[in-house]
Coordinates of C-alpha atoms (C1' of nucleotides) in Angstrom, one line a residue:
Chain A
X1 CA -86.3 -8.3 133.6
X2 CA -83.7 -9.0 136.0
X3 CA -82.7 -6.3 138.6
X4 CA -79.4 -5.7 137.1
X5 CA -80.5 -5.1 133.8
X6 CA -83.3 -2.7 134.9
X7 CA -80.7 -0.8 137.0
X8 CA -78.7 -0.4 133.7
X9 CA -81.6 0.9 132.2
X10 CA -82.3 3.5 135.0
X11 CA -78.7 4.6 134.6
X12 CA -79.4 5.0 131.0
X13 CA -82.1 7.5 131.6
X14 CA -79.6 9.9 132.9
X15 CA -77.9 12.2 130.5
X16 CA -76.3 15.8 130.5
X17 CA -79.9 17.1 130.1
X18 CA -81.4 14.6 132.7
X19 CA -79.2 15.0 135.7
X20 CA -81.7 14.1 138.2
X21 CA -84.8 11.7 138.0
X22 CA -87.8 11.1 140.4
X23 CA -89.6 7.7 141.0
X24 CA -92.3 8.7 138.7
X25 CA -90.1 9.9 136.0
X26 CA -88.3 6.7 135.8
X27 CA -91.4 4.7 135.9
X28 CA -92.8 6.5 132.9
X29 CA -89.5 6.2 131.0
X30 CA -89.3 2.5 131.7
X31 CA -92.9 1.6 131.7
X32 CA -92.4 0.0 135.0
X33 CA -94.9 -0.1 138.0
X34 CA -94.0 2.8 140.6
X35 CA -93.7 0.1 143.4
X36 CA -91.0 -1.5 141.7
X37 CA -89.2 1.6 140.8
X38 CA -89.6 3.0 144.3
X39 CA -87.7 -0.1 145.7
X40 CA -85.3 -0.3 143.0
X41 CA -83.9 3.5 143.2
X42 CA -83.7 2.9 147.0
X43 CA -81.8 -0.2 146.7
X44 CA -79.3 1.5 143.8
X45 CA -78.8 4.3 146.3
X46 CA -77.8 1.7 149.3
X47 CA -75.6 0.1 146.6
X48 CA -74.1 3.3 145.7
X49 CA -75.2 3.5 142.3
X50 CA -77.2 6.6 143.0
X51 CA -77.6 9.3 145.7
X52 CA -80.5 11.4 146.8
X53 CA -80.4 15.0 145.7
X54 CA -80.5 17.1 149.0
X55 CA -83.9 19.0 149.5
X56 CA -85.4 17.0 146.6
X57 CA -87.1 14.0 145.9
X58 CA -84.9 13.3 143.0
X59 CA -81.9 10.8 142.5
X60 CA -78.8 11.3 140.6
X61 CA -75.8 9.2 139.6
X62 CA -73.6 8.3 143.0
X63 CA -70.1 9.2 143.4
X64 CA -69.0 5.6 142.6
X65 CA -70.2 6.4 139.0
X66 CA -67.9 9.4 139.0
X67 CA -64.9 7.4 140.3
X68 CA -65.2 4.7 137.9
X69 CA -65.6 6.9 135.0
X70 CA -62.6 8.7 135.8
X71 CA -60.3 5.8 135.2
X72 CA -62.1 4.4 132.1
X73 CA -59.4 3.4 129.9
X74 CA -57.5 6.3 130.4
X75 CA -54.7 4.1 131.3
X76 CA -55.0 1.7 128.2
X77 CA -51.6 1.8 126.6
X78 CA -53.3 2.9 123.4
X79 CA -55.5 5.6 124.7
X80 CA -52.5 7.1 126.7
X81 CA -50.3 7.1 123.6
X82 CA -53.1 8.6 121.6
X83 CA -53.8 11.5 124.2
X84 CA -50.2 12.3 124.2
X85 CA -50.1 12.6 120.5
X86 CA -53.1 14.6 120.1
X87 CA -51.5 16.7 122.9
X88 CA -48.4 17.5 121.0
X89 CA -50.5 18.5 117.8
X90 CA -53.0 20.4 119.9
X91 CA -50.0 22.4 121.5
X92 CA -48.2 23.2 118.1
X93 CA -51.4 24.5 116.4
X94 CA -53.2 26.0 119.5
X95 CA -56.7 24.1 118.7
X96 CA -58.4 21.9 121.0
X97 CA -57.8 18.2 120.5
X98 CA -59.2 15.2 121.6
X99 CA -59.2 11.1 121.8
X100 CA -62.5 9.4 121.1
X101 CA -63.5 6.0 120.6
X102 CA -66.6 4.2 119.2
X103 CA -69.4 2.3 120.8
X104 CA -71.6 0.7 118.5
X105 CA -72.9 3.3 115.8
X106 CA -71.8 6.4 118.3
X107 CA -68.8 7.9 119.3
X108 CA -67.7 9.4 122.7
X109 CA -65.0 11.9 123.5
X110 CA -62.5 10.2 126.1
X111 CA -59.9 12.7 126.9
X112 CA -59.3 16.3 125.4
X113 CA -56.5 19.0 125.2
X114 CA -58.1 22.5 125.5
X115 CA -56.8 24.7 122.7
X116 CA -54.7 27.7 123.6
X117 CA -56.4 30.2 121.2
X118 CA -58.9 33.0 122.4
X119 CA -61.3 31.4 120.1
X120 CA -61.6 28.0 120.4
X121 CA -63.8 24.9 120.4
X122 CA -65.5 23.5 123.7
X123 CA -64.6 20.1 124.9
X124 CA -67.2 17.3 123.9
X125 CA -65.8 14.8 126.5
X126 CA -68.5 12.2 127.5
X127 CA -70.8 13.3 124.7
X128 CA -72.2 10.8 122.7
X129 CA -72.6 11.5 119.0
X130 CA -74.0 9.6 115.9
X131 CA -70.7 8.3 114.5
X132 CA -71.7 8.5 110.8
X133 CA -72.1 12.6 111.3
X134 CA -68.7 13.1 112.8
X135 CA -65.0 12.9 111.6
X136 CA -64.0 10.8 114.6
X137 CA -67.1 8.5 113.9
X138 CA -66.3 8.2 110.0
X139 CA -62.4 7.5 111.0
X140 CA -63.4 4.7 113.0
X141 CA -66.4 3.5 111.0
X142 CA -64.1 3.4 108.0
X143 CA -62.3 0.6 109.5
X144 CA -65.1 -1.7 109.5
X145 CA -66.3 -3.6 106.5
X146 CA -69.4 -2.2 104.6
X147 CA -71.7 -4.8 105.8
X148 CA -70.8 -4.1 109.3
X149 CA -71.4 -0.5 109.1
X150 CA -74.7 -1.3 107.3
X151 CA -75.6 -3.7 110.3
X152 CA -74.9 -0.8 112.7
X153 CA -77.4 1.6 110.8
X154 CA -80.7 -0.5 110.3
X155 CA -83.0 2.5 110.1
X156 CA -82.6 5.5 108.0
X157 CA -79.9 8.0 108.7
X158 CA -80.9 11.0 110.5
X159 CA -78.3 13.7 109.5
X160 CA -78.1 16.5 112.0
X161 CA -77.3 19.0 109.3
X162 CA -76.8 19.5 105.4
X163 CA -73.1 18.8 105.3
X164 CA -73.7 15.4 107.1
X165 CA -74.0 12.3 105.1
X166 CA -77.5 12.3 103.8
X167 CA -78.0 8.5 103.4
X168 CA -76.3 5.2 103.3
X169 CA -75.0 5.8 99.9
X170 CA -73.2 8.9 100.6
X171 CA -71.9 7.6 103.8
X172 CA -70.2 4.4 102.0
X173 CA -68.7 7.0 99.6
X174 CA -67.2 9.0 102.3
X175 CA -66.1 6.2 104.3
X176 CA -64.1 4.9 101.1
X177 CA -62.6 8.4 100.9
X178 CA -61.4 7.8 104.4
X179 CA -60.0 4.6 103.6
X180 CA -58.1 6.0 100.8
X181 CA -56.8 9.2 102.6
X182 CA -56.4 7.9 106.0
X183 CA -58.1 10.8 107.6
X184 CA -61.6 11.9 107.9
X185 CA -62.7 15.4 107.6
X186 CA -66.1 17.3 108.9
X187 CA -66.5 20.8 108.0
X188 CA -69.5 22.6 109.4
X189 CA -71.2 19.4 110.2
X190 CA -72.5 18.8 113.7
X191 CA -71.4 22.2 114.8
X192 CA -71.7 25.3 112.8
X193 CA -68.3 27.0 112.2
X194 CA -66.3 24.2 113.2
X195 CA -64.0 22.0 111.4
X196 CA -62.6 18.5 112.6
X197 CA -59.6 16.3 111.4
X198 CA -59.7 12.6 112.6
X199 CA -57.3 9.9 112.1
X200 CA -58.0 6.4 113.8
X201 CA -55.2 4.4 115.5
X202 CA -55.0 1.1 117.0
X203 CA -55.8 -2.5 115.9
X204 CA -58.8 -2.2 113.5
X205 CA -59.9 -5.8 114.3
X206 CA -62.1 -4.3 116.9
X207 CA -60.0 -5.2 119.9
X208 CA -59.0 -1.8 120.7
X209 CA -59.0 1.3 118.8
X210 CA -59.3 5.0 119.1
X211 CA -59.2 8.2 117.3
X212 CA -57.1 11.3 117.0
X213 CA -59.0 14.5 116.5
X214 CA -58.4 18.2 116.2
X215 CA -61.2 20.8 116.2
X216 CA -60.9 24.1 115.2
X217 CA -63.1 27.3 114.3
X218 CA -63.2 27.5 110.6
X219 CA -62.6 31.4 110.8
X220 CA -58.9 30.6 112.0
X221 CA -57.9 28.0 109.5
X222 CA -57.1 28.2 105.8
X223 CA -56.7 25.1 103.6
X224 CA -52.9 25.3 104.2
X225 CA -53.0 25.2 107.7
X226 CA -55.5 22.5 107.7
X227 CA -53.1 20.3 105.7
X228 CA -50.4 20.7 108.0
X229 CA -52.6 19.5 110.8
X230 CA -53.6 16.7 108.7
X231 CA -50.0 16.0 108.1
X232 CA -49.2 16.2 111.7
X233 CA -52.0 13.9 112.9
X234 CA -51.1 11.2 110.4
X235 CA -47.4 11.4 111.4
X236 CA -48.5 10.9 115.1
X237 CA -50.7 8.0 114.0
X238 CA -47.9 6.5 112.0
X239 CA -45.7 6.7 114.8
X240 CA -48.3 5.0 117.1
X241 CA -48.5 2.2 114.7
X242 CA -44.6 1.7 113.8
X243 CA -43.6 1.6 117.3
X244 CA -46.4 -0.3 119.1
X245 CA -44.1 -1.2 122.0
X246 CA -43.5 2.4 123.2
X247 CA -45.7 2.6 126.1
X248 CA -46.5 5.9 127.9
X249 CA -48.0 5.8 131.3
X250 CA -51.2 7.7 131.7
X251 CA -49.6 9.3 134.6
X252 CA -46.7 10.7 132.5
X253 CA -49.0 11.8 129.8
X254 CA -51.5 13.6 132.2
X255 CA -48.8 15.3 134.1
X256 CA -47.2 18.6 133.3
Chain B
X1 CA -76.6 -10.2 149.8
X2 CA -78.8 -8.9 146.8
X3 CA -77.6 -8.8 143.3
X4 CA -77.3 -5.1 143.1
X5 CA -75.2 -4.5 146.1
X6 CA -72.9 -7.2 145.2
X7 CA -72.6 -5.4 141.9
X8 CA -71.8 -2.3 143.7
X9 CA -69.1 -4.2 145.8
X10 CA -67.7 -5.6 142.5
X11 CA -67.3 -2.0 141.1
X12 CA -65.6 -0.8 144.2
X13 CA -62.9 -3.3 143.5
X14 CA -61.7 -1.4 140.6
X15 CA -59.5 1.5 141.1
X16 CA -56.7 3.4 139.4
X17 CA -54.2 0.7 140.3
X18 CA -56.7 -2.2 139.4
X19 CA -58.5 -1.3 136.1
X20 CA -58.9 -4.9 135.3
X21 CA -60.2 -7.9 137.2
X22 CA -61.0 -11.3 136.5
X23 CA -63.6 -13.8 137.9
X24 CA -61.0 -15.3 140.4
X25 CA -59.6 -11.8 141.7
X26 CA -63.0 -10.7 142.3
X27 CA -64.2 -13.9 144.0
X28 CA -61.1 -13.7 146.4
X29 CA -61.6 -10.0 147.0
X30 CA -65.1 -10.3 148.1
X31 CA -65.0 -13.9 149.3
X32 CA -67.5 -15.3 147.1
X33 CA -68.1 -18.7 145.2
X34 CA -66.5 -18.3 141.9
X35 CA -69.8 -19.8 140.4
X36 CA -71.7 -16.7 141.6
X37 CA -69.0 -14.2 140.4
X38 CA -68.6 -15.8 137.0
X39 CA -72.5 -15.3 136.4
X40 CA -72.7 -11.9 138.2
X41 CA -69.9 -10.4 135.7
X42 CA -71.3 -11.7 132.7
X43 CA -74.9 -10.2 133.8
X44 CA -73.0 -6.9 134.5
X45 CA -71.5 -6.9 131.2
X46 CA -75.0 -7.7 129.6
X47 CA -76.4 -4.8 131.5
X48 CA -73.7 -2.4 130.6
X49 CA -71.7 -2.0 133.9
X50 CA -68.7 -3.9 132.6
X51 CA -66.9 -4.7 129.5
X52 CA -64.8 -7.4 128.5
X53 CA -61.0 -6.5 127.7
X54 CA -60.3 -7.9 124.5
X55 CA -57.8 -10.7 124.2
X56 CA -58.0 -11.2 127.9
X57 CA -60.1 -12.9 130.4
X58 CA -60.6 -9.5 132.4
X59 CA -63.5 -7.3 132.8
X60 CA -63.4 -3.6 133.1
X61 CA -65.8 -0.9 133.9
X62 CA -68.1 -0.2 130.9
X63 CA -68.6 3.0 128.8
X64 CA -71.8 3.5 130.7
X65 CA -69.8 4.5 133.9
X66 CA -67.9 6.9 131.8
X67 CA -70.6 8.7 130.5
X68 CA -72.3 8.9 133.9
X69 CA -69.1 9.9 135.6
X70 CA -68.7 12.5 133.3
X71 CA -72.0 14.8 134.0
X72 CA -71.5 13.9 137.9
X73 CA -72.5 17.1 139.4
X74 CA -70.6 19.4 137.2
X75 CA -73.7 21.0 136.4
X76 CA -74.6 21.5 140.0
X77 CA -75.1 25.4 140.4
X78 CA -72.7 25.3 143.3
X79 CA -69.9 23.4 141.7
X80 CA -70.1 25.3 138.5
X81 CA -69.7 28.5 140.5
X82 CA -66.9 26.9 142.6
X83 CA -65.2 25.7 139.2
X84 CA -65.4 29.1 137.8
X85 CA -64.0 30.8 140.8
X86 CA -61.1 28.3 140.9
X87 CA -60.4 29.0 137.3
X88 CA -60.0 32.7 138.0
X89 CA -57.7 32.3 140.8
X90 CA -55.8 29.6 139.1
X91 CA -55.3 31.8 136.1
X92 CA -54.2 34.7 137.9
X93 CA -51.5 32.8 139.8
X94 CA -50.6 30.2 137.3
X95 CA -50.9 27.2 139.6
X96 CA -53.5 24.2 139.4
X97 CA -56.7 24.6 141.1
X98 CA -59.6 22.3 141.6
X99 CA -62.9 21.7 143.2
X100 CA -63.4 18.9 145.5
X101 CA -66.3 17.3 147.6
X102 CA -66.4 15.1 150.8
X103 CA -67.7 11.7 150.7
X104 CA -67.8 10.3 154.4
X105 CA -64.1 10.5 155.5
X106 CA -62.9 11.0 152.1
X107 CA -62.4 13.7 149.7
X108 CA -62.5 13.3 146.0
X109 CA -61.4 16.0 143.3
X110 CA -64.1 17.0 141.0
X111 CA -62.9 19.3 138.4
X112 CA -59.6 21.2 137.9
X113 CA -57.9 23.8 136.2
X114 CA -54.3 23.0 135.3
X115 CA -51.6 25.6 136.2
X116 CA -49.8 27.3 133.4
X117 CA -46.3 27.3 135.0
X118 CA -43.7 25.0 133.8
X119 CA -43.3 23.5 137.2
X120 CA -46.9 22.7 138.2
X121 CA -48.9 20.1 140.3
X122 CA -50.7 17.2 138.5
X123 CA -54.4 16.5 138.6
X124 CA -55.8 14.6 141.3
X125 CA -59.5 14.4 139.7
X126 CA -61.3 11.4 140.9
X127 CA -58.7 10.3 143.2
X128 CA -60.0 9.3 146.9
X129 CA -58.0 10.7 149.7
X130 CA -58.5 10.6 153.6
X131 CA -60.0 13.9 154.2
X132 CA -58.2 14.5 157.6
X133 CA -54.8 14.5 155.7
X134 CA -55.6 16.9 153.0
X135 CA -56.5 20.6 152.9
X136 CA -59.6 20.5 151.1
X137 CA -60.6 17.6 153.5
X138 CA -60.2 19.8 156.6
X139 CA -61.9 22.8 155.0
X140 CA -64.9 20.5 154.7
X141 CA -64.4 18.5 157.7
X142 CA -64.3 21.8 159.9
X143 CA -68.0 22.5 158.9
X144 CA -69.0 19.5 160.8
X145 CA -69.4 19.4 164.7
X146 CA -66.7 17.7 166.4
X147 CA -68.8 14.8 167.3
X148 CA -69.7 14.3 163.7
X149 CA -65.8 14.4 162.8
X150 CA -65.1 12.0 165.6
X151 CA -68.0 9.6 164.4
X152 CA -66.3 9.6 160.8
X153 CA -62.9 8.5 162.4
X154 CA -63.9 5.6 164.5
X155 CA -60.4 4.0 164.4
X156 CA -57.1 5.6 164.9
X157 CA -55.9 7.9 162.3
X158 CA -53.2 6.8 159.8
X159 CA -51.3 9.9 158.9
X160 CA -49.4 9.3 155.5
X161 CA -46.8 11.7 156.5
X162 CA -45.2 13.6 159.4
X163 CA -46.8 16.9 158.6
X164 CA -50.5 15.4 158.7
X165 CA -52.4 15.5 161.9
X166 CA -50.9 12.6 163.8
X167 CA -54.1 12.1 166.0
X168 CA -57.7 13.0 167.0
X169 CA -56.5 15.7 169.2
X170 CA -54.1 17.5 166.7
X171 CA -57.0 17.0 163.8
X172 CA -59.6 18.8 166.3
X173 CA -57.0 21.6 166.9
X174 CA -56.3 22.1 163.4
X175 CA -60.1 22.0 162.4
X176 CA -60.5 24.7 165.0
X177 CA -57.9 26.8 163.4
X178 CA -59.7 26.5 160.0
X179 CA -63.1 27.5 161.6
X180 CA -61.4 30.6 163.1
X181 CA -59.2 31.6 159.8
X182 CA -61.7 30.4 157.1
X183 CA -59.2 28.4 155.3
X184 CA -57.1 25.2 155.4
X185 CA -53.4 24.7 154.8
X186 CA -51.3 21.7 154.0
X187 CA -47.6 22.1 153.4
X188 CA -45.7 19.0 152.4
X189 CA -48.3 17.0 153.8
X190 CA -49.7 14.1 151.5
X191 CA -47.3 15.1 148.5
X192 CA -43.9 16.2 149.3
X193 CA -43.0 19.6 147.9
X194 CA -46.4 20.5 147.4
X195 CA -48.6 23.3 149.2
X196 CA -52.3 23.6 149.2
X197 CA -54.9 26.1 150.1
X198 CA -58.4 25.2 150.6
X199 CA -61.7 27.2 151.3
X200 CA -65.2 25.5 151.8
X201 CA -68.1 27.1 150.1
X202 CA -71.8 26.1 150.0
X203 CA -74.2 25.2 152.7
X204 CA -72.6 23.7 155.7
X205 CA -75.6 21.8 156.6
X206 CA -74.4 19.0 154.6
X207 CA -77.3 19.6 151.9
X208 CA -74.3 20.7 149.4
X209 CA -71.0 21.8 149.7
X210 CA -67.7 21.8 147.9
X211 CA -64.2 23.0 148.4
X212 CA -62.0 25.3 146.3
X213 CA -58.4 24.5 146.3
X214 CA -55.0 25.7 144.8
X215 CA -52.0 23.6 144.9
X216 CA -48.6 25.0 144.2
X217 CA -45.0 23.7 144.2
X218 CA -43.3 25.0 147.4
X219 CA -40.4 26.1 145.6
X220 CA -42.2 28.7 143.7
X221 CA -44.2 30.4 146.3
X222 CA -43.2 32.5 149.5
X223 CA -45.2 33.5 152.3
X224 CA -46.4 37.0 150.5
X225 CA -47.4 35.2 147.5
X226 CA -49.2 32.4 149.6
X227 CA -51.3 35.2 151.4
X228 CA -52.3 36.7 148.2
X229 CA -53.7 33.4 147.1
X230 CA -55.5 33.0 150.4
X231 CA -57.0 36.3 150.0
X232 CA -58.0 35.7 146.4
X233 CA -59.7 32.3 147.5
X234 CA -61.4 33.9 150.4
X235 CA -62.8 36.7 148.2
X236 CA -64.2 34.2 145.6
X237 CA -65.8 32.0 148.4
X238 CA -67.3 35.5 149.8
X239 CA -68.8 36.3 146.5
X240 CA -70.5 32.9 146.1
X241 CA -72.1 33.1 149.6
X242 CA -73.2 36.7 149.4
X243 CA -74.7 36.3 145.9
X244 CA -76.2 32.8 146.0
X245 CA -78.5 33.6 143.2
X246 CA -75.9 34.1 140.5
X247 CA -76.1 31.2 138.5
X248 CA -73.3 29.8 136.1
X249 CA -74.3 27.3 133.8
X250 CA -71.7 24.4 133.5
X251 CA -71.6 25.0 129.8
X252 CA -70.4 28.5 130.0
X253 CA -68.0 27.6 132.8
X254 CA -66.6 24.7 130.8
X255 CA -66.3 26.6 127.5
X256 CA -63.4 28.7 126.4
Chain C
dA1 C1' -110.6 20.1 155.3
dC2 C1' -110.1 18.2 150.6
dT3 C1' -108.1 16.9 146.6
dA4 C1' -104.2 16.0 143.6
dT5 C1' -99.8 14.2 143.2
dG6 C1' -95.8 11.5 144.1
dG7 C1' -94.0 7.8 147.0
dT8 C1' -94.1 3.8 150.0
dT9 C1' -95.7 -0.6 152.0
dC10 C1' -98.0 -4.9 151.9
dC11 C1' -98.7 -9.6 150.3
dA12 C1' -99.2 -13.9 147.5
dT13 C1' -97.1 -15.4 143.3
dT14 C1' -93.3 -15.8 140.2
dT15 C1' -88.6 -15.6 139.1
dT16 C1' -83.6 -15.2 140.4
dT17 C1' -80.2 -16.4 143.0
dC18 C1' -77.4 -19.2 145.9
dG19 C1' -73.3 -22.3 146.3
dG20 C1' -71.2 -26.7 146.3
dA21 C1' -69.6 -30.0 143.1
dA22 C1' -68.8 -31.7 138.8
dC23 C1' -67.2 -30.2 134.2
dA24 C1' -64.9 -27.9 130.5
dG25 C1' -60.9 -25.1 128.1
dC26 C1' -56.2 -23.8 128.2
dC27 C1' -51.5 -23.9 128.8
dA28 C1' -46.9 -25.2 130.1
dT29 C1' -44.4 -29.1 131.7
dG30 C1' -42.6 -33.8 132.0
Chain D
dC1 C1' -49.4 -36.7 124.3
dA2 C1' -50.9 -37.5 128.6
dT3 C1' -50.5 -35.0 133.1
dG4 C1' -51.3 -31.6 136.3
dG5 C1' -52.7 -26.9 137.5
dC6 C1' -55.5 -23.1 136.9
dT7 C1' -59.3 -20.4 135.6
dG8 C1' -63.9 -20.0 134.2
dT9 C1' -68.6 -22.3 133.3
dT10 C1' -72.6 -25.3 134.0
dC11 C1' -76.0 -28.0 136.9
dC12 C1' -79.3 -28.6 140.5
dG13 C1' -82.5 -28.3 144.4
dA14 C1' -83.1 -25.0 148.1
dA15 C1' -83.5 -20.6 149.7
dA16 C1' -84.3 -15.7 148.8
dA17 C1' -85.5 -11.8 146.1
dA18 C1' -88.3 -9.4 142.6
dT19 C1' -92.8 -8.5 140.9
dG20 C1' -97.2 -5.8 140.4
dG21 C1' -101.5 -4.4 141.8
dA22 C1' -103.9 -2.2 145.6
dA23 C1' -104.1 -0.1 149.8
dC24 C1' -101.7 3.2 152.3
dC25 C1' -99.0 7.7 153.6
dA26 C1' -97.0 12.7 153.0
dT27 C1' -96.9 17.1 151.0
dA28 C1' -98.5 20.8 148.8
dG29 C1' -102.0 23.7 146.7
dT30 C1' -106.9 25.2 146.5

DNA sequence: ACTATGGTTCCATTTTTCGGAACAGCCATG
DNA sequence: CATGGCTGTTCCGAAAAATGGAACCATAGT
């Protein structure tokens, strides 16, 4: 295995739950000799990928990773417009909204607008979730042909809750509904008490797409309100598609 | 030069203004043969560091960088507490607040709370600024001995505005004032019309420290209000120092 | 002092990398 | 439809780096 790909593997060992790793931990996780890992982690630190945790033997991702992560695709024209669009809906209804993208069989939150209500849903930015079990994920999966979806899920599904699709058949049915309706819904699915509405935007051909999403506490939203939010998201998505030229710089979208 | 450090250099070529790079651009920026860069960028893509931009020859940082950047030190006990403290001050006064850290002679914004006023200052998260020319930077530099500050600035200072320190002498004087007062001020310095108040927290010994900061439109804040904000920040910093055990999980700090 | 644990260094062998040059793909232009 | 300019890729032997087992250090706990 080449150094670079091993370094990639090392970085993948970090997560929200594993923010700090030692030589031995990495060696065990990747089944590599300690001598190797020892040198590799040091080299990665010299190169800026990692930094040593003060008063500890551990390593953690370096500031370089933070800087890079911060510009990730936020300035892509599509994501910037999606961010602005979600912001309008989030503001109008007071619930948290975010933009997410798909990476293989997962979805990841890219940007968010925090809701203004006392009771609101937290921020899932940077968190990786199985796409099939999230509204955003199904909105994005629905743009792929069935065989591609199947290819992305070689093993049996591991539904995190009873309201998530329990198998490929159910997933395919729900994707069909998303294609018909133009939006995806997840009620009480990954998170109890939480509902999400998701609408995909962008070029479905895989070149670049993203997903608008509003998440809300089920206790605060009745069916009528939910339908209004769906309509608002669909309208924003239509606006993005019908006027693809209208650029929004990330700066103006992020500023007040 | 080893592959890993070259890869680090490549990543450093990206910035908010350069979100996408081609083989030729990297080759010129780093003075490397194109053959090398061609293979390296491909290897970096295979390893997850980069991704190809659709419908373009360019590369951009990969989603792996985004995921790593998102957990960067946000869950460090100190940063989490600082974030919560800044949040209180930001909410009470309505101005934008953020937490930043020092990296060599630069400062970088880590987390922020957006202000609630119509007129407010934007979000500098992930942006790298020369420490000597920012309130946050001077608050953190002031914790170092003079010779260390000098070591960090081998060349002559390049002040970005007339209100920034114009030379090492003036910088040292202003750092002395920061040490005396316990806070740093920057008025109309890096950004016209903007004032900032910064207070450092954490273990000055370099092991881990961070900086609380409030930024505000000068038009909205008179001297009395500014003094109240200074007092509020100093009180929060004192609280953090006098009760070092009180932990705040990042989750509860980030959640609603 | 002794041991357990985690981390580093050493060294010969194996595997990559290096960089110049030749080559291939893609447009625009003549 | 050639031509030239530009960008990116492949090829090759020489040079350098990574590998992994074992021996070696450092630290904390008994």
